[in-house]
Amino acid sequence: MKKYLIIIFLSLILFTLVSFNYKPTNCIEISTIVETNTYSVKKVDNLENTTVDSKYLLRELGMSDDFIKELSINSLEEYKRAKYIYSFSQSFNYPKDDYDTSTNSVIITETYWGEGWAGSSNSSTNDFEDNYMKITYTVAYLGDREYKFSIDAEWLITPFFRYTDSLGAISMNMTVINDSRQGWYSYDLVTKGTTAKNIKESVSSSSMQNVIDGNWYGSACLLKLPESSISTSIYNYKAHYEFNGHYIEDDGTYFNSIASYDHAEVALALSSSLAISDKGGSYGVGLTWSIKHTKRSVEFPTDFKFEL
C-alpha cells in the first residue's frame, strides 16, 4: 500500500511541475536590459548545451502564446540553436483625457491625420488599459553570420481606419534570405447572434517586399485589414512576419535593427510600395503611396555587436 502511495505522490509532483511550466535545471536566465511602463527589452545568451524548451524561452522573453503556438517546427528549432536572442516588447498608448465615460470609448488621434472611435470594455477611466497596440520584435543570432528577425503586432483596440497596412523590419549591413520569409494575420469575426469565429490567412509571397536604403536592408509584408459591417465586428487582430538574413560586415562591427508597423488612414491597394523613411511618425520600413499614415517603430536602445 505504501508503495502505491509513493507512486501517486511522485505522479502528483510531476503533474504539478508540467502544469506550471517547470523550468529545466540547467536553463539559462533571462536578463532584463530595460523595463518601463510601456516597453521592455530582454536578452538571453549562452544557449548551447541547455535543455531549455523553445516555447518556454520565447514566453519568458515576452512573446505571446497566441504567436508562439503558430511558429513552425523549423522556427522553434532555430530559436533552440540560437547563440543569443534579444526581445523588445512595446505597447503604444492613447491619452486618457480622450476617454469618453458616457460611451466607454476613446478617440485615437493618429500622428498625421484622422481620429477613430474605439470601444473599451471597462466603465471607468481608472481601470481601463490606455494602450491600443502592442509590437514584439525578436532578433536571434543563429551562428555562421545568420540572424532571424520576427515581428508580432496586435491591435489591443480595433482601429477605425482599416485598409492596407505593413509590418516588417530593417537592419544595417544585412541581407534577406527570401525563402525564409513567412507571415500570417488573424482576427475574430463576430456576427450578430453567433459566437466569434477566428479567421487566419497566410501572407502571400506577392505581398512580401524587400527594401534597401544605403546600408539599411530589410523586408516587410502588406496586410489587408478586414472591414466590419452593420452585422459583423472585428476583434483581436494579430499579424506576424519573420525572415532570416546574413550580416555582411567584419567580425567585431556593430549594427542597429528596427521593426515597424505602418498604419494607413486612407484606402490603399495591396500593390502599394514599401520604402525606408522617417515619414509616418518614426524611422523604419513602411508605406510610400500614402501621406496619411502612422508608423509605430520599436528600436533597441543598444546596437548589436557581430561576433563570429
mmCIF file of C-alpha atoms in Angstrom:
data_model
loop_
_atom_site.group_PDB
_atom_site.id
_atom_site.type_symbol
_atom_site.label_atom_id
_atom_site.label_comp_id
_atom_site.label_asym_id
_atom_site.label_seq_id
_atom_site.Cartn_x
_atom_site.Cartn_y
_atom_site.Cartn_z
ATOM 1 C CA MET A 1 0.000 0.000 0.000
ATOM 2 C CA LYS A 2 2.819 2.376 0.931
ATOM 3 C CA LYS A 3 4.472 1.674 -2.429
ATOM 4 C CA TYR A 4 1.346 2.761 -4.315
ATOM 5 C CA LEU A 5 1.064 5.930 -2.215
ATOM 6 C CA ILE A 6 4.646 6.852 -3.106
ATOM 7 C CA ILE A 7 3.916 6.353 -6.816
ATOM 8 C CA ILE A 8 0.788 8.517 -6.600
ATOM 9 C CA PHE A 9 2.715 11.211 -4.699
ATOM 10 C CA LEU A 10 5.514 11.289 -7.287
ATOM 11 C CA SER A 11 2.963 11.423 -10.106
ATOM 12 C CA LEU A 12 1.302 14.441 -8.485
ATOM 13 C CA ILE A 13 4.657 16.228 -8.244
ATOM 14 C CA LEU A 14 5.390 15.548 -11.927
ATOM 15 C CA PHE A 15 1.933 16.776 -12.937
ATOM 16 C CA THR A 16 2.405 19.969 -10.920
ATOM 17 C CA LEU A 17 5.783 20.685 -12.486
ATOM 18 C CA VAL A 18 4.451 20.205 -16.008
ATOM 19 C CA SER A 19 1.303 22.219 -15.317
ATOM 20 C CA PHE A 20 3.260 25.235 -14.101
ATOM 21 C CA ASN A 21 5.780 25.267 -16.968
ATOM 22 C CA TYR A 22 8.617 23.752 -14.989
ATOM 23 C CA LYS A 23 11.976 25.257 -15.877
ATOM 24 C CA PRO A 24 14.772 22.760 -16.667
ATOM 25 C CA THR A 25 17.537 22.645 -14.067
ATOM 26 C CA ASN A 26 20.195 23.839 -16.480
ATOM 27 C CA CYS A 27 18.011 26.506 -18.073
ATOM 28 C CA ILE A 28 19.745 29.836 -18.675
ATOM 29 C CA GLU A 29 18.499 33.042 -17.086
ATOM 30 C CA ILE A 30 16.680 35.847 -18.909
ATOM 31 C CA SER A 31 18.341 39.255 -18.492
ATOM 32 C CA THR A 32 16.099 42.329 -18.397
ATOM 33 C CA ILE A 33 18.011 45.206 -20.015
ATOM 34 C CA VAL A 34 15.283 47.859 -19.813
ATOM 35 C CA GLU A 35 11.781 47.738 -18.327
ATOM 36 C CA THR A 36 9.296 50.636 -18.186
ATOM 37 C CA ASN A 37 5.515 51.017 -18.110
ATOM 38 C CA THR A 38 5.302 50.853 -21.903
ATOM 39 C CA TYR A 39 8.164 48.645 -23.071
ATOM 40 C CA SER A 40 10.708 46.057 -22.031
ATOM 41 C CA VAL A 41 13.935 44.762 -23.556
ATOM 42 C CA LYS A 42 15.208 41.306 -22.628
ATOM 43 C CA LYS A 43 18.161 39.149 -23.625
ATOM 44 C CA VAL A 44 19.247 35.548 -23.277
ATOM 45 C CA ASP A 45 22.589 34.087 -24.372
ATOM 46 C CA ASN A 46 24.815 31.045 -23.846
ATOM 47 C CA LEU A 47 22.066 28.788 -25.135
ATOM 48 C CA GLU A 48 24.391 26.000 -26.238
ATOM 49 C CA ASN A 49 24.191 22.752 -24.292
ATOM 50 C CA THR A 50 20.962 23.628 -22.497
ATOM 51 C CA THR A 51 17.708 21.700 -22.346
ATOM 52 C CA VAL A 52 15.549 24.807 -22.447
ATOM 53 C CA ASP A 53 12.284 24.452 -24.333
ATOM 54 C CA SER A 54 11.906 26.989 -27.163
ATOM 55 C CA LYS A 55 8.308 27.821 -26.269
ATOM 56 C CA TYR A 56 9.171 28.393 -22.628
ATOM 57 C CA LEU A 57 12.135 30.557 -23.632
ATOM 58 C CA LEU A 58 10.122 32.754 -26.014
ATOM 59 C CA ARG A 59 7.330 33.146 -23.458
ATOM 60 C CA GLU A 60 9.836 34.358 -20.864
ATOM 61 C CA LEU A 61 11.250 36.798 -23.415
ATOM 62 C CA GLY A 62 7.814 38.372 -23.877
ATOM 63 C CA MET A 63 6.314 36.642 -26.901
ATOM 64 C CA SER A 64 2.584 35.964 -26.552
ATOM 65 C CA ASP A 65 1.250 32.401 -26.543
ATOM 66 C CA ASP A 66 -1.046 33.315 -29.437
ATOM 67 C CA PHE A 67 2.053 33.850 -31.582
ATOM 68 C CA ILE A 68 4.189 31.063 -30.118
ATOM 69 C CA LYS A 69 1.622 28.382 -30.951
ATOM 70 C CA GLU A 70 1.714 29.415 -34.629
ATOM 71 C CA LEU A 71 5.501 29.084 -35.024
ATOM 72 C CA SER A 72 6.674 26.367 -37.368
ATOM 73 C CA ILE A 73 8.800 23.458 -36.179
ATOM 74 C CA ASN A 74 11.708 24.921 -38.143
ATOM 75 C CA SER A 75 11.399 28.296 -36.405
ATOM 76 C CA LEU A 76 11.275 26.660 -32.969
ATOM 77 C CA GLU A 77 14.401 24.663 -33.825
ATOM 78 C CA GLU A 78 16.176 27.842 -34.950
ATOM 79 C CA TYR A 79 15.451 29.535 -31.634
ATOM 80 C CA LYS A 80 16.670 26.462 -29.798
ATOM 81 C CA ARG A 81 20.060 26.568 -31.522
ATOM 82 C CA ALA A 82 20.442 30.359 -31.352
ATOM 83 C CA LYS A 83 23.617 31.806 -29.824
ATOM 84 C CA TYR A 84 21.610 34.646 -28.278
ATOM 85 C CA ILE A 85 18.144 36.205 -28.526
ATOM 86 C CA TYR A 86 17.014 39.786 -27.926
ATOM 87 C CA SER A 87 13.351 40.706 -27.488
ATOM 88 C CA PHE A 88 11.692 44.141 -27.495
ATOM 89 C CA SER A 89 8.000 44.445 -26.488
ATOM 90 C CA GLN A 90 6.219 47.788 -26.570
ATOM 91 C CA SER A 91 2.650 48.976 -26.080
ATOM 92 C CA PHE A 92 1.501 52.143 -27.808
ATOM 93 C CA ASN A 93 -0.788 54.396 -25.789
ATOM 94 C CA TYR A 94 -3.539 56.934 -26.272
ATOM 95 C CA PRO A 95 -4.198 59.874 -23.915
ATOM 96 C CA LYS A 96 -6.555 59.089 -21.046
ATOM 97 C CA ASP A 97 -8.017 62.588 -21.438
ATOM 98 C CA ASP A 98 -9.610 61.401 -24.686
ATOM 99 C CA TYR A 99 -11.670 58.725 -22.929
ATOM 100 C CA ASP A 100 -15.440 59.307 -23.056
ATOM 101 C CA THR A 101 -17.114 57.928 -19.919
ATOM 102 C CA SER A 102 -20.602 58.205 -21.422
ATOM 103 C CA THR A 103 -19.835 55.832 -24.281
ATOM 104 C CA ASN A 104 -16.856 53.945 -22.818
ATOM 105 C CA SER A 105 -14.896 54.907 -25.925
ATOM 106 C CA VAL A 106 -11.636 56.618 -26.704
ATOM 107 C CA ILE A 107 -10.584 58.831 -29.583
ATOM 108 C CA ILE A 108 -7.339 57.589 -31.083
ATOM 109 C CA THR A 109 -5.654 60.573 -32.710
ATOM 110 C CA GLU A 110 -3.143 59.468 -35.316
ATOM 111 C CA THR A 111 0.112 61.303 -35.878
ATOM 112 C CA TYR A 112 -0.578 62.646 -39.334
ATOM 113 C CA TRP A 113 -4.306 62.707 -39.873
ATOM 114 C CA GLY A 114 -7.625 61.435 -38.639
ATOM 115 C CA GLU A 115 -9.118 60.050 -35.500
ATOM 116 C CA GLY A 116 -11.164 56.937 -34.857
ATOM 117 C CA TRP A 117 -13.511 55.733 -32.173
ATOM 118 C CA ALA A 118 -12.572 52.528 -30.419
ATOM 119 C CA GLY A 119 -14.651 50.800 -27.769
ATOM 120 C CA SER A 120 -13.419 49.857 -24.313
ATOM 121 C CA SER A 121 -14.895 47.077 -22.187
ATOM 122 C CA ASN A 122 -14.355 48.937 -18.924
ATOM 123 C CA SER A 123 -16.670 51.569 -17.481
ATOM 124 C CA SER A 124 -14.195 53.680 -15.537
ATOM 125 C CA THR A 125 -11.255 55.813 -16.588
ATOM 126 C CA ASN A 126 -9.404 54.459 -13.564
ATOM 127 C CA ASP A 127 -9.206 50.830 -14.636
ATOM 128 C CA PHE A 128 -9.048 50.622 -18.425
ATOM 129 C CA GLU A 129 -5.755 49.922 -20.195
ATOM 130 C CA ASP A 130 -4.518 53.002 -22.022
ATOM 131 C CA ASN A 131 -2.889 51.215 -24.932
ATOM 132 C CA TYR A 132 -4.196 50.184 -28.299
ATOM 133 C CA MET A 133 -1.348 48.307 -29.978
ATOM 134 C CA LYS A 134 1.497 46.014 -28.970
ATOM 135 C CA ILE A 135 4.577 45.093 -31.012
ATOM 136 C CA THR A 136 7.112 42.424 -30.064
ATOM 137 C CA TYR A 137 10.365 42.316 -32.023
ATOM 138 C CA THR A 138 12.667 39.308 -31.635
ATOM 139 C CA VAL A 139 16.219 39.144 -33.013
ATOM 140 C CA ALA A 140 18.121 35.854 -32.752
ATOM 141 C CA TYR A 141 21.676 35.089 -33.848
ATOM 142 C CA LEU A 142 21.811 31.583 -35.283
ATOM 143 C CA GLY A 143 25.555 31.449 -35.945
ATOM 144 C CA ASP A 144 27.523 31.493 -39.205
ATOM 145 C CA ARG A 145 26.514 35.161 -39.828
ATOM 146 C CA GLU A 146 22.797 34.273 -39.934
ATOM 147 C CA TYR A 147 20.150 36.228 -37.992
ATOM 148 C CA LYS A 148 16.438 35.602 -37.527
ATOM 149 C CA PHE A 149 14.031 38.561 -37.328
ATOM 150 C CA SER A 150 10.471 38.097 -36.059
ATOM 151 C CA ILE A 151 7.800 40.798 -35.687
ATOM 152 C CA ASP A 152 4.467 40.329 -33.890
ATOM 153 C CA ALA A 153 1.814 43.062 -33.908
ATOM 154 C CA GLU A 154 -1.502 43.033 -32.082
ATOM 155 C CA TRP A 155 -4.289 45.600 -32.120
ATOM 156 C CA LEU A 156 -5.454 45.748 -28.496
ATOM 157 C CA ILE A 157 -8.250 48.058 -29.678
ATOM 158 C CA THR A 158 -9.512 47.722 -33.246
ATOM 159 C CA PRO A 159 -8.660 50.839 -35.294
ATOM 160 C CA PHE A 160 -11.324 52.907 -37.022
ATOM 161 C CA PHE A 161 -9.386 53.040 -40.318
ATOM 162 C CA ARG A 162 -8.857 49.571 -41.804
ATOM 163 C CA TYR A 163 -7.244 49.498 -45.214
ATOM 164 C CA THR A 164 -3.733 48.354 -46.180
ATOM 165 C CA ASP A 165 -1.010 48.268 -43.511
ATOM 166 C CA SER A 166 2.550 46.946 -43.466
ATOM 167 C CA LEU A 167 4.689 45.037 -40.972
ATOM 168 C CA GLY A 168 8.437 44.468 -41.216
ATOM 169 C CA ALA A 169 11.964 45.177 -40.046
ATOM 170 C CA ILE A 170 15.224 46.668 -41.275
ATOM 171 C CA SER A 171 18.841 46.271 -40.174
ATOM 172 C CA MET A 172 22.197 47.730 -41.119
ATOM 173 C CA ASN A 173 24.518 45.708 -43.369
ATOM 174 C CA MET A 174 22.163 42.746 -43.616
ATOM 175 C CA THR A 175 20.846 40.609 -46.461
ATOM 176 C CA VAL A 176 17.434 38.910 -46.673
ATOM 177 C CA ILE A 177 17.024 35.185 -47.334
ATOM 178 C CA ASN A 178 13.907 35.246 -49.497
ATOM 179 C CA ASP A 179 12.735 31.680 -48.935
ATOM 180 C CA SER A 180 12.785 32.252 -45.157
ATOM 181 C CA ARG A 181 10.082 34.938 -45.362
ATOM 182 C CA GLN A 182 6.695 33.969 -43.974
ATOM 183 C CA GLY A 183 3.779 35.673 -42.293
ATOM 184 C CA TRP A 184 0.125 35.486 -41.336
ATOM 185 C CA TYR A 185 -2.686 37.543 -39.861
ATOM 186 C CA SER A 186 -5.753 36.533 -37.878
ATOM 187 C CA TYR A 187 -8.826 38.067 -36.280
ATOM 188 C CA ASP A 188 -12.104 37.172 -34.611
ATOM 189 C CA LEU A 189 -15.184 37.791 -36.728
ATOM 190 C CA VAL A 190 -18.311 38.283 -34.625
ATOM 191 C CA THR A 191 -21.679 38.186 -36.334
ATOM 192 C CA LYS A 192 -24.828 39.238 -34.504
ATOM 193 C CA GLY A 193 -26.446 36.282 -32.831
ATOM 194 C CA THR A 194 -23.421 33.985 -33.283
ATOM 195 C CA THR A 195 -20.200 33.225 -31.458
ATOM 196 C CA ALA A 196 -16.830 34.588 -32.569
ATOM 197 C CA LYS A 197 -15.171 32.825 -35.475
ATOM 198 C CA ASN A 198 -11.398 33.008 -35.775
ATOM 199 C CA ILE A 199 -10.131 33.758 -39.277
ATOM 200 C CA LYS A 200 -6.473 33.164 -40.177
ATOM 201 C CA GLU A 201 -4.804 33.960 -43.508
ATOM 202 C CA SER A 202 -1.227 33.415 -44.688
ATOM 203 C CA VAL A 203 0.651 36.332 -46.239
ATOM 204 C CA SER A 204 1.189 35.636 -49.938
ATOM 205 C CA SER A 205 4.643 35.958 -51.486
ATOM 206 C CA SER A 206 3.297 38.734 -53.714
ATOM 207 C CA SER A 207 2.585 40.790 -50.578
ATOM 208 C CA MET A 208 6.192 40.489 -49.337
ATOM 209 C CA GLN A 209 8.712 43.123 -50.363
ATOM 210 C CA ASN A 210 12.391 43.692 -49.597
ATOM 211 C CA VAL A 211 13.605 47.263 -49.132
ATOM 212 C CA ILE A 212 17.019 48.931 -49.251
ATOM 213 C CA ASP A 213 18.289 52.412 -48.465
ATOM 214 C CA GLY A 214 22.046 52.856 -48.249
ATOM 215 C CA ASN A 215 23.341 50.329 -45.725
ATOM 216 C CA TRP A 216 19.826 49.662 -44.350
ATOM 217 C CA TYR A 217 18.231 46.497 -45.705
ATOM 218 C CA GLY A 218 15.129 44.624 -44.667
ATOM 219 C CA SER A 219 11.790 43.121 -45.572
ATOM 220 C CA ALA A 220 8.105 43.749 -44.881
ATOM 221 C CA CYS A 221 4.681 42.468 -45.848
ATOM 222 C CA LEU A 222 1.486 44.237 -46.849
ATOM 223 C CA LEU A 223 -1.612 43.459 -44.782
ATOM 224 C CA LYS A 224 -5.256 43.931 -45.639
ATOM 225 C CA LEU A 225 -7.203 44.832 -42.503
ATOM 226 C CA PRO A 226 -10.723 43.339 -42.577
ATOM 227 C CA GLU A 227 -13.691 45.682 -42.642
ATOM 228 C CA SER A 228 -16.711 45.320 -40.396
ATOM 229 C CA SER A 229 -20.363 45.968 -41.222
ATOM 230 C CA ILE A 230 -23.667 46.582 -39.501
ATOM 231 C CA SER A 231 -23.983 42.878 -38.744
ATOM 232 C CA THR A 232 -20.315 41.973 -38.085
ATOM 233 C CA SER A 233 -17.498 43.207 -35.847
ATOM 234 C CA ILE A 234 -13.730 42.605 -35.865
ATOM 235 C CA TYR A 235 -11.689 41.898 -32.734
ATOM 236 C CA ASN A 236 -8.251 40.567 -31.748
ATOM 237 C CA TYR A 237 -6.438 41.426 -34.962
ATOM 238 C CA LYS A 238 -2.906 39.976 -34.944
ATOM 239 C CA ALA A 239 -0.158 39.896 -37.564
ATOM 240 C CA HIS A 240 3.181 38.077 -37.746
ATOM 241 C CA TYR A 241 6.127 38.355 -40.132
ATOM 242 C CA GLU A 242 9.554 36.737 -39.976
ATOM 243 C CA PHE A 243 12.635 36.321 -42.148
ATOM 244 C CA ASN A 244 16.323 35.443 -41.896
ATOM 245 C CA GLY A 245 19.349 37.305 -43.208
ATOM 246 C CA HIS A 246 23.150 37.310 -43.231
ATOM 247 C CA TYR A 247 25.389 40.020 -41.795
ATOM 248 C CA ILE A 248 27.898 41.200 -44.423
ATOM 249 C CA GLU A 249 30.415 43.276 -42.415
ATOM 250 C CA ASP A 250 33.546 42.261 -40.485
ATOM 251 C CA ASP A 251 33.790 40.496 -37.158
ATOM 252 C CA GLY A 252 33.537 42.910 -34.228
ATOM 253 C CA THR A 253 31.454 45.550 -36.004
ATOM 254 C CA TYR A 254 28.088 46.912 -34.830
ATOM 255 C CA PHE A 255 24.640 47.352 -36.378
ATOM 256 C CA ASN A 256 21.151 48.607 -35.485
ATOM 257 C CA SER A 257 17.794 46.995 -36.184
ATOM 258 C CA ILE A 258 14.262 48.453 -36.254
ATOM 259 C CA ALA A 259 10.820 46.854 -36.553
ATOM 260 C CA SER A 260 7.789 48.873 -37.602
ATOM 261 C CA TYR A 261 4.058 48.679 -38.202
ATOM 262 C CA ASP A 262 2.744 51.260 -40.676
ATOM 263 C CA HIS A 263 -0.977 52.010 -40.409
ATOM 264 C CA ALA A 264 -2.726 53.667 -43.359
ATOM 265 C CA GLU A 265 -5.558 56.112 -42.752
ATOM 266 C CA VAL A 266 -6.716 56.278 -46.375
ATOM 267 C CA ALA A 267 -7.584 53.417 -48.710
ATOM 268 C CA LEU A 268 -4.641 51.789 -50.489
ATOM 269 C CA ALA A 269 -4.394 48.847 -52.829
ATOM 270 C CA LEU A 270 -2.298 45.837 -51.855
ATOM 271 C CA SER A 271 0.077 46.778 -54.676
ATOM 272 C CA SER A 272 1.343 49.706 -52.614
ATOM 273 C CA SER A 273 5.104 50.187 -52.460
ATOM 274 C CA LEU A 274 7.268 49.990 -49.355
ATOM 275 C CA ALA A 275 10.348 52.018 -48.500
ATOM 276 C CA ILE A 276 12.630 53.003 -45.635
ATOM 277 C CA SER A 277 11.915 56.511 -44.379
ATOM 278 C CA ASP A 278 11.012 58.686 -41.410
ATOM 279 C CA LYS A 279 7.577 59.512 -42.821
ATOM 280 C CA GLY A 280 4.664 58.316 -40.727
ATOM 281 C CA GLY A 281 5.943 59.331 -37.323
ATOM 282 C CA SER A 282 9.166 57.361 -36.877
ATOM 283 C CA TYR A 283 12.053 55.769 -38.780
ATOM 284 C CA GLY A 284 11.548 52.347 -40.303
ATOM 285 C CA VAL A 285 10.067 50.499 -43.242
ATOM 286 C CA GLY A 286 6.556 51.412 -44.334
ATOM 287 C CA LEU A 287 4.077 52.585 -46.949
ATOM 288 C CA THR A 288 5.159 55.143 -49.541
ATOM 289 C CA TRP A 289 1.992 55.874 -51.503
ATOM 290 C CA SER A 290 0.091 57.407 -48.610
ATOM 291 C CA ILE A 291 0.718 60.772 -46.959
ATOM 292 C CA LYS A 292 -1.852 59.889 -44.312
ATOM 293 C CA HIS A 293 -0.435 57.102 -42.201
ATOM 294 C CA THR A 294 1.234 56.441 -38.871
ATOM 295 C CA LYS A 295 4.347 54.342 -38.372
ATOM 296 C CA ARG A 296 4.919 52.683 -34.998
ATOM 297 C CA SER A 297 8.515 51.543 -34.624
ATOM 298 C CA VAL A 298 10.473 49.685 -31.976
ATOM 299 C CA GLU A 299 14.225 50.187 -31.865
ATOM 300 C CA PHE A 300 16.565 48.521 -29.405
ATOM 301 C CA PRO A 301 18.229 51.004 -27.028
ATOM 302 C CA THR A 302 21.623 49.491 -27.814
ATOM 303 C CA ASP A 303 23.225 48.287 -31.034
ATOM 304 C CA PHE A 304 24.241 44.708 -31.765
ATOM 305 C CA LYS A 305 27.860 43.571 -31.925
ATOM 306 C CA PHE A 306 28.542 40.939 -34.554
ATOM 307 C CA GLU A 307 30.976 38.266 -33.416
ATOM 308 C CA LEU A 308 31.773 35.071 -35.251
#
